[in-house]
Tab-separated table of C-alpha atoms in Angstrom:
chain	number	residue	atom	x	y	z
A	1	MET	CA	-15.615	27.121	15.261
A	2	ALA	CA	-15.636	23.645	13.679
A	3	MET	CA	-12.945	22.781	11.190
A	4	SER	CA	-13.997	22.381	7.600
A	5	SER	CA	-13.786	18.930	6.063
A	6	PHE	CA	-10.895	20.214	3.974
A	7	SER	CA	-8.985	21.275	7.094
A	8	TRP	CA	-9.585	17.943	8.800
A	9	ALA	CA	-8.419	16.152	5.674
A	10	SER	CA	-5.288	18.292	5.587
A	11	VAL	CA	-4.518	17.561	9.247
A	12	LEU	CA	-5.063	13.836	8.705
A	13	LEU	CA	-2.839	13.822	5.625
A	14	LEU	CA	-0.105	15.660	7.520
A	15	LEU	CA	-0.384	13.206	10.417
A	16	LEU	CA	-0.155	10.189	8.127
A	17	LEU	CA	2.766	11.742	6.261
A	18	THR	CA	4.569	12.428	9.558
A	19	ILE	CA	4.121	8.806	10.635
A	20	SER	CA	5.403	7.642	7.240
A	21	LEU	CA	8.427	9.922	7.501
A	22	ARG	CA	9.333	8.624	10.940
A	23	MET	CA	8.968	5.012	9.846
A	24	ALA	CA	11.166	5.537	6.795
A	25	ASP	CA	13.702	7.409	8.913
A	26	ALA	CA	13.807	4.547	11.418
A	27	GLN	CA	14.540	1.857	8.810
A	28	ILE	CA	17.647	3.305	7.152
A	29	GLY	CA	21.251	2.836	8.170
A	30	VAL	CA	24.518	3.310	6.300
A	31	CYS	CA	27.528	0.977	6.088
A	32	TYR	CA	30.802	2.527	7.247
A	33	GLY	CA	33.609	0.980	5.211
A	34	MET	CA	37.198	2.064	5.753
A	35	MET	CA	39.039	0.814	2.649
A	36	GLY	CA	40.342	4.204	1.592
A	37	ASN	CA	43.526	6.130	2.278
A	38	ASN	CA	41.834	9.524	2.248
A	39	LEU	CA	38.896	9.059	4.620
A	40	PRO	CA	38.179	11.357	7.567
A	41	PRO	CA	38.930	10.187	11.123
A	42	ALA	CA	36.275	8.162	12.907
A	43	ASN	CA	35.102	10.951	15.216
A	44	GLU	CA	34.372	13.164	12.207
A	45	VAL	CA	32.535	10.320	10.496
A	46	ILE	CA	30.279	9.801	13.505
A	47	ASP	CA	29.597	13.551	13.552
A	48	LEU	CA	28.679	13.277	9.862
A	49	TYR	CA	26.190	10.497	10.641
A	50	LYS	CA	24.608	12.622	13.359
A	51	SER	CA	24.457	15.824	11.333
A	52	ASN	CA	22.714	13.938	8.513
A	53	ASN	CA	20.268	12.201	10.856
A	54	ILE	CA	21.633	8.732	10.030
A	55	LYS	CA	20.644	6.667	13.043
A	56	ARG	CA	22.013	3.239	12.144
A	57	MET	CA	25.463	2.035	11.097
A	58	ARG	CA	27.095	-1.152	9.932
A	59	LEU	CA	30.742	-1.475	10.931
A	60	TYR	CA	32.694	-4.296	9.299
A	61	ASP	CA	35.201	-4.831	12.070
A	62	PRO	CA	35.514	-3.661	15.679
A	63	ASN	CA	37.554	-0.567	14.911
A	64	GLN	CA	38.303	0.845	18.336
A	65	ALA	CA	38.382	4.494	17.273
A	66	ALA	CA	34.960	4.136	15.671
A	67	LEU	CA	33.520	2.325	18.694
A	68	GLN	CA	34.905	5.001	20.997
A	69	ALA	CA	33.413	7.764	18.838
A	70	LEU	CA	30.044	5.989	18.843
A	71	ARG	CA	29.681	6.277	22.622
A	72	ASN	CA	26.457	8.090	23.549
A	73	SER	CA	25.779	8.923	19.893
A	74	GLY	CA	22.424	7.125	19.875
A	75	ILE	CA	23.409	5.355	16.633
A	76	GLU	CA	22.358	1.696	16.464
A	77	LEU	CA	25.122	-0.613	15.275
A	78	ILE	CA	25.696	-3.800	13.329
A	79	LEU	CA	29.134	-4.797	14.592
A	80	GLY	CA	31.083	-7.019	12.221
A	81	VAL	CA	33.372	-9.957	12.897
A	82	PRO	CA	35.854	-10.053	9.987
A	83	ASN	CA	36.120	-13.290	8.024
A	84	SER	CA	39.753	-13.502	9.064
A	85	ASP	CA	38.683	-13.974	12.701
A	86	LEU	CA	36.219	-16.814	12.101
A	87	GLN	CA	38.586	-19.739	12.583
A	88	GLY	CA	39.965	-18.490	15.883
A	89	LEU	CA	36.522	-17.731	17.287
A	90	ALA	CA	35.120	-21.073	16.127
A	91	THR	CA	37.874	-23.298	17.480
A	92	ASN	CA	38.357	-21.690	20.883
A	93	PRO	CA	35.362	-20.461	22.922
A	94	ASN	CA	37.735	-18.430	25.111
A	95	ASN	CA	38.629	-16.357	22.061
A	96	ALA	CA	34.931	-15.559	21.624
A	97	ILE	CA	34.619	-14.601	25.294
A	98	GLN	CA	37.606	-12.271	24.957
A	99	TRP	CA	36.273	-10.829	21.684
A	100	VAL	CA	32.952	-10.028	23.333
A	101	GLN	CA	34.670	-8.484	26.344
A	102	THR	CA	36.943	-6.282	24.232
A	103	ASN	CA	34.501	-5.210	21.559
A	104	VAL	CA	31.059	-5.462	23.142
A	105	LEU	CA	31.116	-5.305	26.933
A	106	ASN	CA	33.705	-2.527	26.970
A	107	TYR	CA	31.282	-0.337	25.000
A	108	PHE	CA	27.720	-1.532	25.520
A	109	PRO	CA	25.281	0.075	26.347
A	110	SER	CA	26.822	3.488	25.624
A	111	VAL	CA	27.316	2.091	22.105
A	112	LYS	CA	23.951	0.738	20.952
A	113	ILE	CA	25.094	-2.595	19.516
A	114	LYS	CA	22.033	-4.238	17.976
A	115	TYR	CA	23.487	-7.060	15.891
A	116	ILE	CA	26.809	-8.855	15.587
A	117	ALA	CA	27.500	-9.991	12.011
A	118	VAL	CA	29.802	-12.998	12.246
A	119	GLY	CA	31.375	-13.105	8.797
A	120	ASN	CA	30.325	-11.456	5.565
A	121	GLU	CA	29.446	-13.202	2.288
A	122	VAL	CA	31.203	-16.475	3.005
A	123	HIS	CA	30.552	-18.800	0.059
A	124	PRO	CA	30.734	-22.492	0.911
A	125	VAL	CA	31.405	-23.616	-2.670
A	126	GLY	CA	33.864	-22.465	-5.321
A	127	ASP	CA	35.167	-19.281	-3.744
A	128	SER	CA	38.246	-17.962	-1.975
A	129	THR	CA	36.183	-17.857	1.228
A	130	SER	CA	34.958	-21.459	0.956
A	131	TRP	CA	37.509	-22.822	3.451
A	132	MET	CA	35.995	-20.479	6.056
A	133	ALA	CA	32.461	-21.854	5.742
A	134	GLN	CA	33.092	-24.628	8.277
A	135	TYR	CA	33.835	-21.983	10.910
A	136	VAL	CA	30.855	-19.655	10.458
A	137	LEU	CA	28.245	-21.444	12.555
A	138	PRO	CA	30.632	-22.484	15.356
A	139	ALA	CA	31.871	-18.876	15.554
A	140	ILE	CA	28.279	-17.610	15.672
A	141	GLN	CA	27.460	-20.079	18.449
A	142	ASN	CA	30.521	-19.191	20.516
A	143	ILE	CA	29.840	-15.463	20.222
A	144	TYR	CA	26.178	-16.119	21.058
A	145	GLN	CA	27.087	-18.105	24.165
A	146	ALA	CA	29.441	-15.343	25.308
A	147	ILE	CA	26.657	-12.789	24.825
A	148	ARG	CA	24.125	-15.064	26.531
A	149	ALA	CA	26.393	-15.534	29.531
A	150	GLN	CA	26.103	-11.782	30.115
A	151	GLY	CA	22.308	-11.860	29.800
A	152	LEU	CA	22.394	-9.747	26.635
A	153	HIS	CA	21.058	-12.262	24.096
A	154	ASP	CA	17.670	-10.546	23.897
A	155	GLN	CA	19.272	-7.147	23.277
A	156	ILE	CA	22.130	-8.106	20.957
A	157	LYS	CA	21.348	-10.610	18.205
A	158	VAL	CA	24.142	-12.671	16.637
A	159	SER	CA	23.914	-13.561	12.940
A	160	THR	CA	25.913	-13.614	9.705
A	161	ALA	CA	25.619	-11.743	6.408
A	162	ILE	CA	24.988	-13.631	3.165
A	163	ASP	CA	24.471	-12.533	-0.420
A	164	THR	CA	21.823	-13.682	-2.868
A	165	THR	CA	24.179	-15.955	-4.828
A	166	LEU	CA	23.293	-18.667	-2.279
A	167	LEU	CA	19.810	-18.791	-3.797
A	168	GLY	CA	18.821	-21.077	-6.620
A	169	ASN	CA	16.437	-19.903	-9.317
A	170	SER	CA	14.874	-16.768	-7.825
A	171	PHE	CA	11.881	-16.428	-10.147
A	172	PRO	CA	9.154	-16.711	-9.305
A	173	PRO	CA	10.195	-15.581	-5.817
A	174	SER	CA	7.764	-17.903	-4.036
A	175	GLN	CA	9.502	-20.953	-5.532
A	176	THR	CA	12.991	-19.912	-4.502
A	177	ARG	CA	15.132	-22.288	-2.512
A	178	PHE	CA	18.699	-22.201	-1.365
A	179	ARG	CA	21.000	-23.976	-3.795
A	180	ASP	CA	21.404	-27.684	-3.170
A	181	ASP	CA	25.165	-27.349	-2.895
A	182	VAL	CA	24.919	-24.780	-0.066
A	183	SER	CA	22.062	-26.363	1.905
A	184	SER	CA	24.381	-28.178	4.312
A	185	TYR	CA	25.923	-24.776	5.109
A	186	ILE	CA	22.870	-22.533	5.345
A	187	TYR	CA	20.236	-24.860	6.846
A	188	PRO	CA	21.997	-25.236	10.225
A	189	ILE	CA	22.486	-21.463	10.317
A	190	ILE	CA	18.744	-20.992	9.724
A	191	GLY	CA	18.083	-23.463	12.537
A	192	TYR	CA	20.277	-21.440	14.895
A	193	LEU	CA	18.551	-18.177	13.881
A	194	VAL	CA	15.136	-19.692	14.647
A	195	TYR	CA	16.392	-20.816	18.064
A	196	ALA	CA	18.015	-17.463	18.890
A	197	GLY	CA	15.271	-15.275	17.432
A	198	ALA	CA	17.858	-13.514	15.277
A	199	PRO	CA	17.445	-12.177	11.720
A	200	LEU	CA	19.385	-13.298	8.667
A	201	LEU	CA	21.480	-10.392	7.387
A	202	THR	CA	21.365	-10.283	3.596
A	203	ASN	CA	23.136	-8.084	1.050
A	204	VAL	CA	20.653	-7.253	-1.729
A	205	TYR	CA	21.858	-5.580	-4.936
A	206	PRO	CA	19.384	-5.068	-7.789
A	207	TYR	CA	22.234	-3.312	-9.609
A	208	PHE	CA	24.174	-6.553	-10.140
A	209	SER	CA	21.059	-8.427	-11.244
A	210	TYR	CA	20.281	-5.689	-13.761
A	211	LYS	CA	23.880	-5.544	-14.965
A	212	GLY	CA	23.924	-9.311	-15.425
A	213	ASN	CA	20.683	-9.466	-17.420
A	214	PRO	CA	19.650	-6.081	-18.865
A	215	VAL	CA	17.644	-7.754	-21.637
A	216	ASP	CA	15.114	-9.320	-19.283
A	217	ILE	CA	15.414	-6.844	-16.384
A	218	SER	CA	14.388	-3.308	-17.252
A	219	LEU	CA	16.142	-0.330	-15.722
A	220	SER	CA	12.847	1.069	-14.415
A	221	TYR	CA	12.148	-2.217	-12.600
A	222	ALA	CA	15.578	-2.014	-10.955
A	223	LEU	CA	15.227	1.671	-10.002
A	224	PHE	CA	11.712	1.599	-8.477
A	225	THR	CA	10.380	3.742	-11.338
A	226	SER	CA	8.169	1.251	-13.157
A	227	PRO	CA	4.614	2.711	-13.205
A	228	ASN	CA	2.960	-0.710	-13.020
A	229	ALA	CA	3.566	-4.228	-11.773
A	230	VAL	CA	6.201	-6.000	-13.860
A	231	ALA	CA	6.063	-9.529	-12.445
A	232	GLN	CA	3.222	-11.690	-11.150
A	233	ASP	CA	3.823	-14.498	-8.668
A	234	GLY	CA	0.487	-16.005	-7.721
A	235	GLN	CA	-1.199	-13.521	-5.418
A	236	TYR	CA	1.889	-11.299	-5.319
A	237	GLN	CA	2.657	-8.493	-7.783
A	238	TYR	CA	6.100	-6.968	-8.102
A	239	GLN	CA	6.680	-3.421	-9.268
A	240	ASN	CA	10.397	-3.351	-8.388
A	241	LEU	CA	13.301	-5.774	-8.356
A	242	PHE	CA	14.330	-5.061	-4.760
A	243	ASP	CA	11.066	-6.479	-3.412
A	244	ALA	CA	11.299	-9.513	-5.702
A	245	MET	CA	14.858	-10.257	-4.567
A	246	LEU	CA	14.025	-9.777	-0.908
A	247	ASP	CA	10.930	-11.951	-1.139
A	248	ALA	CA	13.030	-14.621	-2.834
A	249	VAL	CA	15.140	-14.688	0.344
A	250	HIS	CA	11.987	-14.805	2.495
A	251	ALA	CA	10.666	-17.710	0.414
A	252	ALA	CA	13.966	-19.587	0.495
A	253	ILE	CA	13.916	-19.416	4.296
A	254	ASP	CA	10.248	-20.420	4.466
A	255	ASN	CA	10.817	-23.281	2.023
A	256	THR	CA	13.411	-24.858	4.304
A	257	GLY	CA	10.528	-25.694	6.642
A	258	ILE	CA	12.786	-24.930	9.607
A	259	GLY	CA	10.937	-21.892	10.928
A	260	TYR	CA	10.294	-18.163	10.614
A	261	VAL	CA	13.313	-15.874	10.345
A	262	GLU	CA	13.243	-12.158	9.669
A	263	VAL	CA	15.590	-10.618	7.109
A	264	VAL	CA	17.588	-7.429	7.565
A	265	VAL	CA	19.036	-5.932	4.378
A	266	SER	CA	22.595	-5.438	5.562
A	267	GLU	CA	23.773	-3.844	2.286
A	268	SER	CA	22.135	-2.312	-0.758
A	269	GLY	CA	23.497	0.300	-3.101
A	270	TRP	CA	24.158	1.433	-6.657
A	271	PRO	CA	27.544	2.597	-7.977
A	272	SER	CA	27.955	6.005	-9.563
A	273	ASP	CA	30.739	4.974	-11.958
A	274	GLY	CA	32.951	2.104	-13.041
A	275	ASP	CA	30.818	-0.270	-15.142
A	276	PHE	CA	27.675	-0.856	-17.171
A	277	GLY	CA	24.672	1.055	-15.805
A	278	ALA	CA	26.793	2.628	-13.082
A	279	ASN	CA	26.344	6.391	-13.185
A	280	TYR	CA	25.322	9.254	-10.964
A	281	ASP	CA	21.738	9.570	-12.159
A	282	ASN	CA	20.888	5.892	-11.752
A	283	ALA	CA	22.486	5.772	-8.316
A	284	ASN	CA	20.672	8.933	-7.236
A	285	VAL	CA	17.304	7.545	-8.313
A	286	TYR	CA	17.844	4.074	-6.838
A	287	LEU	CA	19.084	5.223	-3.454
A	288	GLY	CA	16.522	7.980	-3.076
A	289	ASN	CA	13.676	5.663	-3.962
A	290	LEU	CA	14.996	2.914	-1.702
A	291	ILE	CA	14.996	5.269	1.282
A	292	GLY	CA	11.370	6.105	0.607
A	293	HIS	CA	10.355	2.517	-0.049
A	294	VAL	CA	11.563	0.402	2.837
A	295	ASN	CA	8.915	1.362	5.376
A	296	GLY	CA	6.239	-0.339	3.257
A	297	GLY	CA	7.332	-3.981	3.449
A	298	THR	CA	7.275	-6.402	0.514
A	299	PRO	CA	4.368	-8.186	-1.197
A	300	ARG	CA	5.153	-11.364	0.745
A	301	ARG	CA	5.596	-9.557	4.074
A	302	PRO	CA	3.660	-6.286	3.740
A	303	TRP	CA	3.253	-5.901	7.506
A	304	LYS	CA	7.002	-5.718	8.157
A	305	ALA	CA	9.048	-2.651	7.337
A	306	THR	CA	12.454	-3.522	5.912
A	307	GLU	CA	15.428	-2.511	8.018
A	308	THR	CA	17.993	-1.566	5.374
A	309	TYR	CA	21.606	-0.417	5.371
A	310	LEU	CA	22.833	1.609	2.404
A	311	PHE	CA	26.242	0.755	1.013
A	312	ALA	CA	28.336	2.741	1.662
A	313	MET	CA	29.180	5.933	3.521
A	314	PHE	CA	32.189	6.886	1.354
A	315	ASP	CA	33.811	6.157	-1.955
A	316	GLU	CA	36.717	3.871	-0.968
A	317	ASN	CA	39.723	4.200	-3.242
A	318	ASN	CA	41.560	1.100	-2.008
A	319	LYS	CA	38.823	-1.291	-3.149
A	320	ASN	CA	38.905	-3.374	-6.324
A	321	PRO	CA	37.650	-3.842	-8.982
A	322	GLU	CA	37.061	-0.271	-10.130
A	323	ILE	CA	33.293	-0.358	-9.625
A	324	GLU	CA	33.769	-1.049	-5.897
A	325	LYS	CA	35.328	2.393	-5.504
A	326	HIS	CA	32.094	4.243	-6.389
A	327	PHE	CA	29.349	3.182	-3.967
A	328	GLY	CA	29.759	6.090	-1.564
A	329	LEU	CA	26.964	8.402	-0.471
A	330	PHE	CA	29.619	10.944	0.495
A	331	TYR	CA	32.941	11.945	-0.969
A	332	PRO	CA	35.983	11.482	1.295
A	333	ASN	CA	35.955	15.244	1.926
A	334	LYS	CA	32.535	14.716	3.632
A	335	GLN	CA	30.547	16.408	0.880
A	336	LYS	CA	27.256	14.724	0.009
A	337	LYS	CA	27.225	13.073	-3.391
A	338	TYR	CA	23.433	12.969	-3.845
A	339	TRP	CA	20.424	15.254	-3.483
A	340	PHE	CA	18.363	13.181	-1.077
A	341	GLY	CA	18.399	13.330	2.706
A	342	PHE	CA	18.257	10.563	5.285
A	343	GLY	CA	15.908	11.905	7.920
A	344	ALA	CA	12.267	12.788	8.287
A	345	GLY	CA	11.486	15.979	6.418
A	346	GLU	CA	14.268	15.391	3.912
A	347	SER	CA	14.294	12.145	1.969
A	348	ARG	CA	10.616	11.234	1.939
A	349	LEU	CA	9.275	14.720	1.252
A	350	GLU	CA	11.728	15.195	-1.588
A	351	LEU	CA	10.760	11.835	-3.027
A	352	LEU	CA	7.066	12.715	-2.931
A	353	SER	CA	7.769	16.023	-4.606
A	354	ALA	CA	9.923	14.389	-7.255
A	355	HIS	CA	7.219	11.879	-8.134
A	356	ASP	CA	4.552	14.558	-8.193
A	357	ASP	CA	6.567	16.579	-10.663
A	358	GLY	CA	7.215	13.648	-12.989
A	359	PHE	CA	10.206	11.704	-11.806
A	360	ASN	CA	11.339	10.197	-15.092
A	361	ALA	CA	10.789	13.465	-16.893
A	362	THR	CA	13.121	15.478	-14.686
A	363	ILE	CA	15.896	12.974	-13.944
A	364	PRO	CA	17.276	11.051	-16.920
A	365	LEU	CA	17.824	7.333	-16.462
A	366	LYS	CA	20.899	6.023	-18.213
A	367	SER	CA	21.022	2.339	-18.973
A	368	ASP	CA	24.084	2.544	-21.223
A	369	ILE	CA	22.460	-0.070	-23.439
């Protein structure tokens, strides 16, 4: 007997929803920070990733216990080179060869290392990390050459992680350029990324933009809950701040004229306590909506889902200032902090249900204004 049109429509909707769920599931990772004195051991953390269907991880340094626990887990990894190691890796290629042997070759492919992040948020001007800026690109190149010598440069991409303070005026996004005083730092890195076919890792935090300018940036725009477009940039309309910030990075890269580089969001999160606008409800809404959003691309690059790493796995009580202690998705006792899930059948379905029921009506949004 032929299916009714209603049944066919239902099957098609289910199929499309399943594809959407799998895409969203594939884009999300979680950053595993270790700056706490009450965190579970690495093997239990990896089990927690697996039991929550978290399939990607960012690790900030080559912690050997974590790398050992990651063997045969199937979890894809951004492996970090700490800023403190940059000088040694930049000035002596043999150090880079040894670093790759110890932390990559000893584990790959049983540990699915996808990217190596050489340095995190090094600021070339006016910062405590500024003296390190001269070492970032040479360290990247030495690590890259060590990876290339093993024939792994197409499987493991070498990059660095920046934040959005390197951008100049970011509105409208299409006009964004890197600041003049950082161009001599970032342009050669972009050139290397074009050559190597590697993405630029970027930490994107709508929370800090909202906190810094709550008069002009509405909470709904920051939390993905605005019902309509808020900003117009030529042919592009922006309904949320995350897309606008990410497209500002895309435009800044494009406006260098050097070449096409993809962007991976290597951190994004919202704190649950500790400062203005930082509370459980806002964090719950932001993170849940982000998980459901990243498979759709941005207005400037709608064809490209956004690989995104949530910050962070745990609240970390050794971090400062106070707000940095409250970004965790889990408590140190391994209990989930928030209602959403990370895998297909959890996060996206719950998000759809929440929106259908009236998202703003059921979950209060606290701006603390």
